[in-house]
PDB file of C-alpha atoms in Angstrom:
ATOM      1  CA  UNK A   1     154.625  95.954  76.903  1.00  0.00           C
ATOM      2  CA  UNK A   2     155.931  96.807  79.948  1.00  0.00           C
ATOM      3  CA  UNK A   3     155.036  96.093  83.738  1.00  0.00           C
ATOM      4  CA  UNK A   4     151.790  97.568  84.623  1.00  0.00           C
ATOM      5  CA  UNK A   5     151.529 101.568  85.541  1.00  0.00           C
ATOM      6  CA  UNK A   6     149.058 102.674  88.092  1.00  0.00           C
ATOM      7  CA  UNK A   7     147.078 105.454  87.030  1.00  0.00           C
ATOM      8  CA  UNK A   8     147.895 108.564  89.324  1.00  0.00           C
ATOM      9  CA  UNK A   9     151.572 107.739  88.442  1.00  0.00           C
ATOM     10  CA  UNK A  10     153.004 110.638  86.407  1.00  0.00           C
ATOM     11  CA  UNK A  11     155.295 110.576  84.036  1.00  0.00           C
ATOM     12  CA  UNK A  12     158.486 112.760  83.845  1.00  0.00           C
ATOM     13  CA  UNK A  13     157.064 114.692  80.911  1.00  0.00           C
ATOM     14  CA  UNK A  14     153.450 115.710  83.252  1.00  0.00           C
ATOM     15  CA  UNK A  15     155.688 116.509  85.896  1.00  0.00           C
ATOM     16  CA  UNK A  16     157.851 119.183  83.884  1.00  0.00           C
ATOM     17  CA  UNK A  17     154.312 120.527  82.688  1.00  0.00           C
ATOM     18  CA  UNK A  18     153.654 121.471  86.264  1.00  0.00           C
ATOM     19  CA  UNK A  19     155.134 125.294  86.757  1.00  0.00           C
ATOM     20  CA  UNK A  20     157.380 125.935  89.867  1.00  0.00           C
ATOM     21  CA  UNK A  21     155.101 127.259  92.873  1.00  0.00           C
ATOM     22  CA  UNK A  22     151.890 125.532  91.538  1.00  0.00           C
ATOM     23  CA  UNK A  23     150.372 122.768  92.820  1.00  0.00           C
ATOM     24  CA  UNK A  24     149.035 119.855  90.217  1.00  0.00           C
ATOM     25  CA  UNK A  25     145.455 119.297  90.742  1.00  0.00           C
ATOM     26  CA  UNK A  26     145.232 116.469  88.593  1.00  0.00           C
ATOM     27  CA  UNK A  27     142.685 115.328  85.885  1.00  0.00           C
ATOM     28  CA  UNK A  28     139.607 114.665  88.454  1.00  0.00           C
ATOM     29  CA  UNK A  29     140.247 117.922  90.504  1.00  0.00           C
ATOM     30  CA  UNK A  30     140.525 120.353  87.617  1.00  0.00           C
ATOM     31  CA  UNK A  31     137.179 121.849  87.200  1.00  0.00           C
ATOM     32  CA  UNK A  32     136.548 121.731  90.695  1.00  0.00           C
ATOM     33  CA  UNK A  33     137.564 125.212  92.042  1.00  0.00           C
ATOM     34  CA  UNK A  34     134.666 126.351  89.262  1.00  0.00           C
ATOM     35  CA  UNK A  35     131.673 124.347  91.189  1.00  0.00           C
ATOM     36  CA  UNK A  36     130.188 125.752  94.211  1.00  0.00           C
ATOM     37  CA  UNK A  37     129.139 124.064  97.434  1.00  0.00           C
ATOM     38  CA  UNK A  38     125.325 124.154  96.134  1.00  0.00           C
ATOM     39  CA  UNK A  39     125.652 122.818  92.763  1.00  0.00           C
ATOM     40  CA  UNK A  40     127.839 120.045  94.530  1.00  0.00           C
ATOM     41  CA  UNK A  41     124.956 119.091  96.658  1.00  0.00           C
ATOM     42  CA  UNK A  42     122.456 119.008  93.386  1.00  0.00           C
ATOM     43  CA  UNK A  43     124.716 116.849  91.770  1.00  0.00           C
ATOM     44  CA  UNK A  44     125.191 114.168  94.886  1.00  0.00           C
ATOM     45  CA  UNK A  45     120.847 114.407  95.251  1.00  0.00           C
ATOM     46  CA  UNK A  46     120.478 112.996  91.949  1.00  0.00           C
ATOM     47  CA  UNK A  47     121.850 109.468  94.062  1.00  0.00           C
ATOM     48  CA  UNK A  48     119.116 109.834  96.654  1.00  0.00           C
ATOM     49  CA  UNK A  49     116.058 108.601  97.320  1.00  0.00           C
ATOM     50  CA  UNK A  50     113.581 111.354  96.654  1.00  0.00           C
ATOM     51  CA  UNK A  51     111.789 113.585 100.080  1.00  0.00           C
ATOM     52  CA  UNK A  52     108.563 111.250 101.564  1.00  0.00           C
ATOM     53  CA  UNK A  53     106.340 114.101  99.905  1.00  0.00           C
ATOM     54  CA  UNK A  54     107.427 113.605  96.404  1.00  0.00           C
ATOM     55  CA  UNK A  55     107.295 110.015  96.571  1.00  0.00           C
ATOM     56  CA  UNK A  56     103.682 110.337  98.285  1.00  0.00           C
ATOM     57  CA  UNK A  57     102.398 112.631  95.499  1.00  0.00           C
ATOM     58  CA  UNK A  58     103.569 110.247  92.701  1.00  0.00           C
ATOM     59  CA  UNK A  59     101.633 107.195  94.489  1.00  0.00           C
ATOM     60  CA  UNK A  60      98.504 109.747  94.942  1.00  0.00           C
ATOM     61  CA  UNK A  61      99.017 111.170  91.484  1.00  0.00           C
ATOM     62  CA  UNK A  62      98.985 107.244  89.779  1.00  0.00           C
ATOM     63  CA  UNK A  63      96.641 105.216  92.427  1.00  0.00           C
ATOM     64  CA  UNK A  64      93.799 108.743  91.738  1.00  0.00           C
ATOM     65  CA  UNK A  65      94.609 107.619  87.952  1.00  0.00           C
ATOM     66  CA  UNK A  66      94.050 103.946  88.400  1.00  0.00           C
ATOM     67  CA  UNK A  67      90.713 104.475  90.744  1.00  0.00           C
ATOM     68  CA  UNK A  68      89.238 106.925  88.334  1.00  0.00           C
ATOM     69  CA  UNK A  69      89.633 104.635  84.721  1.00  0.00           C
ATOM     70  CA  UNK A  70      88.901 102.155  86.793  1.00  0.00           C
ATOM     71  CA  UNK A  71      92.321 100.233  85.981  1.00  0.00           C
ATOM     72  CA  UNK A  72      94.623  97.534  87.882  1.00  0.00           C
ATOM     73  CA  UNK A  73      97.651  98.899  87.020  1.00  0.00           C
ATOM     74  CA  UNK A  74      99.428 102.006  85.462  1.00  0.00           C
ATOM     75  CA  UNK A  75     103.383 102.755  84.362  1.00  0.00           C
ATOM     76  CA  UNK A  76     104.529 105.112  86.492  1.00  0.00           C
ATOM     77  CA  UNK A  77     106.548 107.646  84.262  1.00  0.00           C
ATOM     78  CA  UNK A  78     108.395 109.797  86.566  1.00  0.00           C
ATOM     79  CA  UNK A  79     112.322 110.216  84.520  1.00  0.00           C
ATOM     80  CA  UNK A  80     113.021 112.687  88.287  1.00  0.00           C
ATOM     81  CA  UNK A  81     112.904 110.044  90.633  1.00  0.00           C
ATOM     82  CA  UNK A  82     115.954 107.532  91.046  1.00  0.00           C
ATOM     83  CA  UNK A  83     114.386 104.047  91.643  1.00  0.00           C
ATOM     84  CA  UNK A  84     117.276 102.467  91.746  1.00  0.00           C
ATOM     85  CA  UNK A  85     118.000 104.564  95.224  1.00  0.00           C
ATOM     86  CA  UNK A  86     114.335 104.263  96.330  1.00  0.00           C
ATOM     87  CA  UNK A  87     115.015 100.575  95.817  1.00  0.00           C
ATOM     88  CA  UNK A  88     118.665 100.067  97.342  1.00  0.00           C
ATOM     89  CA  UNK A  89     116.921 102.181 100.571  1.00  0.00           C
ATOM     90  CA  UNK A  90     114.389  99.702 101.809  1.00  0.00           C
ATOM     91  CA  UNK A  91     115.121  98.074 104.777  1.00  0.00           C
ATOM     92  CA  UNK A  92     116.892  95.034 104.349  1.00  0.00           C
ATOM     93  CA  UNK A  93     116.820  91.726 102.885  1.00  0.00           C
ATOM     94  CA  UNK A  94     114.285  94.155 100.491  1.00  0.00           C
ATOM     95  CA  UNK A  95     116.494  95.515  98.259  1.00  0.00           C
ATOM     96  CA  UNK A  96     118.177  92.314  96.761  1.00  0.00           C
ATOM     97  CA  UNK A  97     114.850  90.915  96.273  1.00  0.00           C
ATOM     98  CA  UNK A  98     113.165  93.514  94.427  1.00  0.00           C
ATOM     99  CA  UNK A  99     116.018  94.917  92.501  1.00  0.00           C
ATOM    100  CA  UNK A 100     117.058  91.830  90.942  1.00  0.00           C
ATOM    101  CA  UNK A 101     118.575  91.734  87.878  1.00  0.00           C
ATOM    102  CA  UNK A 102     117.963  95.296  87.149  1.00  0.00           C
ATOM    103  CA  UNK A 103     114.897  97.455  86.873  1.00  0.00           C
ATOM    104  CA  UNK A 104     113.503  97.978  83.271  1.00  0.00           C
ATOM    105  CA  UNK A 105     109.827 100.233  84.367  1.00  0.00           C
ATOM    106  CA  UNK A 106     108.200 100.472  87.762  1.00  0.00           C
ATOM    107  CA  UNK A 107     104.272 100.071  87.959  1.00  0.00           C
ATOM    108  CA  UNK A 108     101.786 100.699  90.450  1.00  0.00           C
ATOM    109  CA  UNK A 109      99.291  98.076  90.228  1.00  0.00           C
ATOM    110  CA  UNK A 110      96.816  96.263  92.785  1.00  0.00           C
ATOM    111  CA  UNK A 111      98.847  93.987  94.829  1.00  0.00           C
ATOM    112  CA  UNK A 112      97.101  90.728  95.382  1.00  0.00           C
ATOM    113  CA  UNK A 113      96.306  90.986  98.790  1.00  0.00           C
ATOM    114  CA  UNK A 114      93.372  89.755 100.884  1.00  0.00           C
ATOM    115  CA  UNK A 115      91.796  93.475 100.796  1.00  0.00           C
ATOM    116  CA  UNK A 116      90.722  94.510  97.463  1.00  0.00           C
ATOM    117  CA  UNK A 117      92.134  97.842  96.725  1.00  0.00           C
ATOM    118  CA  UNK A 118      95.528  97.805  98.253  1.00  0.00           C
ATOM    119  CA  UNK A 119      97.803  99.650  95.410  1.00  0.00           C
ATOM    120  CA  UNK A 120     102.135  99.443  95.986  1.00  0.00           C
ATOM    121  CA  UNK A 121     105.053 100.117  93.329  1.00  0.00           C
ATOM    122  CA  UNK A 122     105.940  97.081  91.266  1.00  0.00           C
ATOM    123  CA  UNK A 123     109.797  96.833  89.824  1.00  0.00           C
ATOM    124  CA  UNK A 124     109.611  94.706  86.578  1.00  0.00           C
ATOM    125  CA  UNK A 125     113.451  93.438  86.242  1.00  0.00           C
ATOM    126  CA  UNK A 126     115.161  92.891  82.889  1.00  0.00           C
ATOM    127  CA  UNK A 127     114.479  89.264  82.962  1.00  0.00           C
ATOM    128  CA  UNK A 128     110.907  90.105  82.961  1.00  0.00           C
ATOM    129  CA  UNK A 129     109.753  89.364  86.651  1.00  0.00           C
ATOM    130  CA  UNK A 130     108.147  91.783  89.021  1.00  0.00           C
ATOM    131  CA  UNK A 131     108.494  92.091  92.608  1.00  0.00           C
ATOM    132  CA  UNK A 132     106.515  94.697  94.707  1.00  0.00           C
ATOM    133  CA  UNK A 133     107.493  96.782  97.369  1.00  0.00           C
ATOM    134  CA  UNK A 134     105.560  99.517  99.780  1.00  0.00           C
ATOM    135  CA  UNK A 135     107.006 103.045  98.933  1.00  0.00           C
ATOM    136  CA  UNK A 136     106.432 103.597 102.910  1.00  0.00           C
ATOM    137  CA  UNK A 137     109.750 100.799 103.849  1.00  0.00           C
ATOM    138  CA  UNK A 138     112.144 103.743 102.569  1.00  0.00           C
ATOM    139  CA  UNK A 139     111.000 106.060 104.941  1.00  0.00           C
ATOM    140  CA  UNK A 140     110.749 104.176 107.811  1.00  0.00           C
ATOM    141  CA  UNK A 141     112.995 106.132 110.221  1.00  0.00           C
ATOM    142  CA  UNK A 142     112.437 108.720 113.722  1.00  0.00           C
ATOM    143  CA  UNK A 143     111.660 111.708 110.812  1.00  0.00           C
ATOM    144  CA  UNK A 144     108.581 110.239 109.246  1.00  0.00           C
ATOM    145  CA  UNK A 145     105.173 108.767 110.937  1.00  0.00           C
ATOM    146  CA  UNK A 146     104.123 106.047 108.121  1.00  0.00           C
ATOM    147  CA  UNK A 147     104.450 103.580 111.092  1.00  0.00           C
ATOM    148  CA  UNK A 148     103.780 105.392 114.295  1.00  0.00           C
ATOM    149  CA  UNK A 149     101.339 102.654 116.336  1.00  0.00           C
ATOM    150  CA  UNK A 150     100.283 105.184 118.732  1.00  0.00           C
ATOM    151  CA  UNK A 151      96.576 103.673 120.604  1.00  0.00           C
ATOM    152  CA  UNK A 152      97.100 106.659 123.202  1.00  0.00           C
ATOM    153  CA  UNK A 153      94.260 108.841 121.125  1.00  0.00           C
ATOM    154  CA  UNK A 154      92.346 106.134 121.193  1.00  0.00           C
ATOM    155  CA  UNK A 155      92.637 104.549 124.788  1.00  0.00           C
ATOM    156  CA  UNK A 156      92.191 108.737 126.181  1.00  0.00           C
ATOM    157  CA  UNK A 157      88.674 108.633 123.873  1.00  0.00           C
ATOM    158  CA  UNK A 158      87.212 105.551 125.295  1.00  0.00           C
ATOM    159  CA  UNK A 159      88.137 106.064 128.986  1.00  0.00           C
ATOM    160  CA  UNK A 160      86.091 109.507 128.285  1.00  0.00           C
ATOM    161  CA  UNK A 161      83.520 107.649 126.476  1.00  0.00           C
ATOM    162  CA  UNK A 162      83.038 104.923 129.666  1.00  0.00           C
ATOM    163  CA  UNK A 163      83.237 107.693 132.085  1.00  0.00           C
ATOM    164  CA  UNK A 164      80.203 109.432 130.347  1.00  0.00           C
ATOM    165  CA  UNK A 165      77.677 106.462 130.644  1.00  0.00           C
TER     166      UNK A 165
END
């Protein structure tokens, strides 16, 4: 045994393995001149949170499900969307709550709520608990409108309505 070696050193022998006038690229750079700028970008999406519209056609796809068999709750099987990211991008304290100990399958069921009817994306964790969470949270940002409280359509309709009487 000898004193610990950090990785990126190189030994003597890698070094002479290196041809005069080249550069070493080194074991994490080598098949990198063969991957262009697109397929780059594919592979760093995989991390993200899917677009609003995909993740609002899942919930529409599995609440249509649940309405028409008349059911509380489905498993949402969708192996293209990263939940761990859709998780990790709600607003915080969220994401520490919900993702727990780990997610082992993500339901949509009827949240127990004063309304009857009100469906939202459970996380069951690997010890077995669930915690829910409204899909809408990770988008809630300038881009998307999930939130907008605008009363101006309103207030411009009833001022028309008064002035009509």
């Amino acid at each position: 045994c000898g004193p610990a070696r950090h990785p990126l050193a190189m030994t003597t022998l890698q070094l002479q393995r290196v041809s005069p006038g080249s550069t070493w690229t080194g074991r994490v750079l080598k098949g990198a001149e063969k991957v262009s700028i697109a397929e780059m970008k594919a592979q760093v999406a995989r991390f993200r949170a899917p677009p609003a519209n995909r993740m609002e056609a899942v919930f529409l796809k599995y609440y249509t499900i649940c309405k028409e068999q008349n059911k509380k709750q489905i498993a949402v099987n969708e192996p293209d969307v990263n939940w761990k990211a859709v998780v990790m991008t709600l607003p915080p304290p969220q994401p520490s709550k919900v993702l727990g100990c780990g997610i082992r399958k993500v339901w949509l069921k009827e949240h127990e709520c004063v309304f009857d009817g009100i469906f939202r994306f459970h996380v069951e964790r690997l010890d077995g608990t669930f915690a829910s969470f409204d899909w809408k949270d990770v988008y809630r940002d300038a881009y998307h409108s999930y939130f907008d409280k605008s009363f101006f359509f309103f207030f411009t309709h009833a001022r028309e309505s008064e002035l009509e009487c």
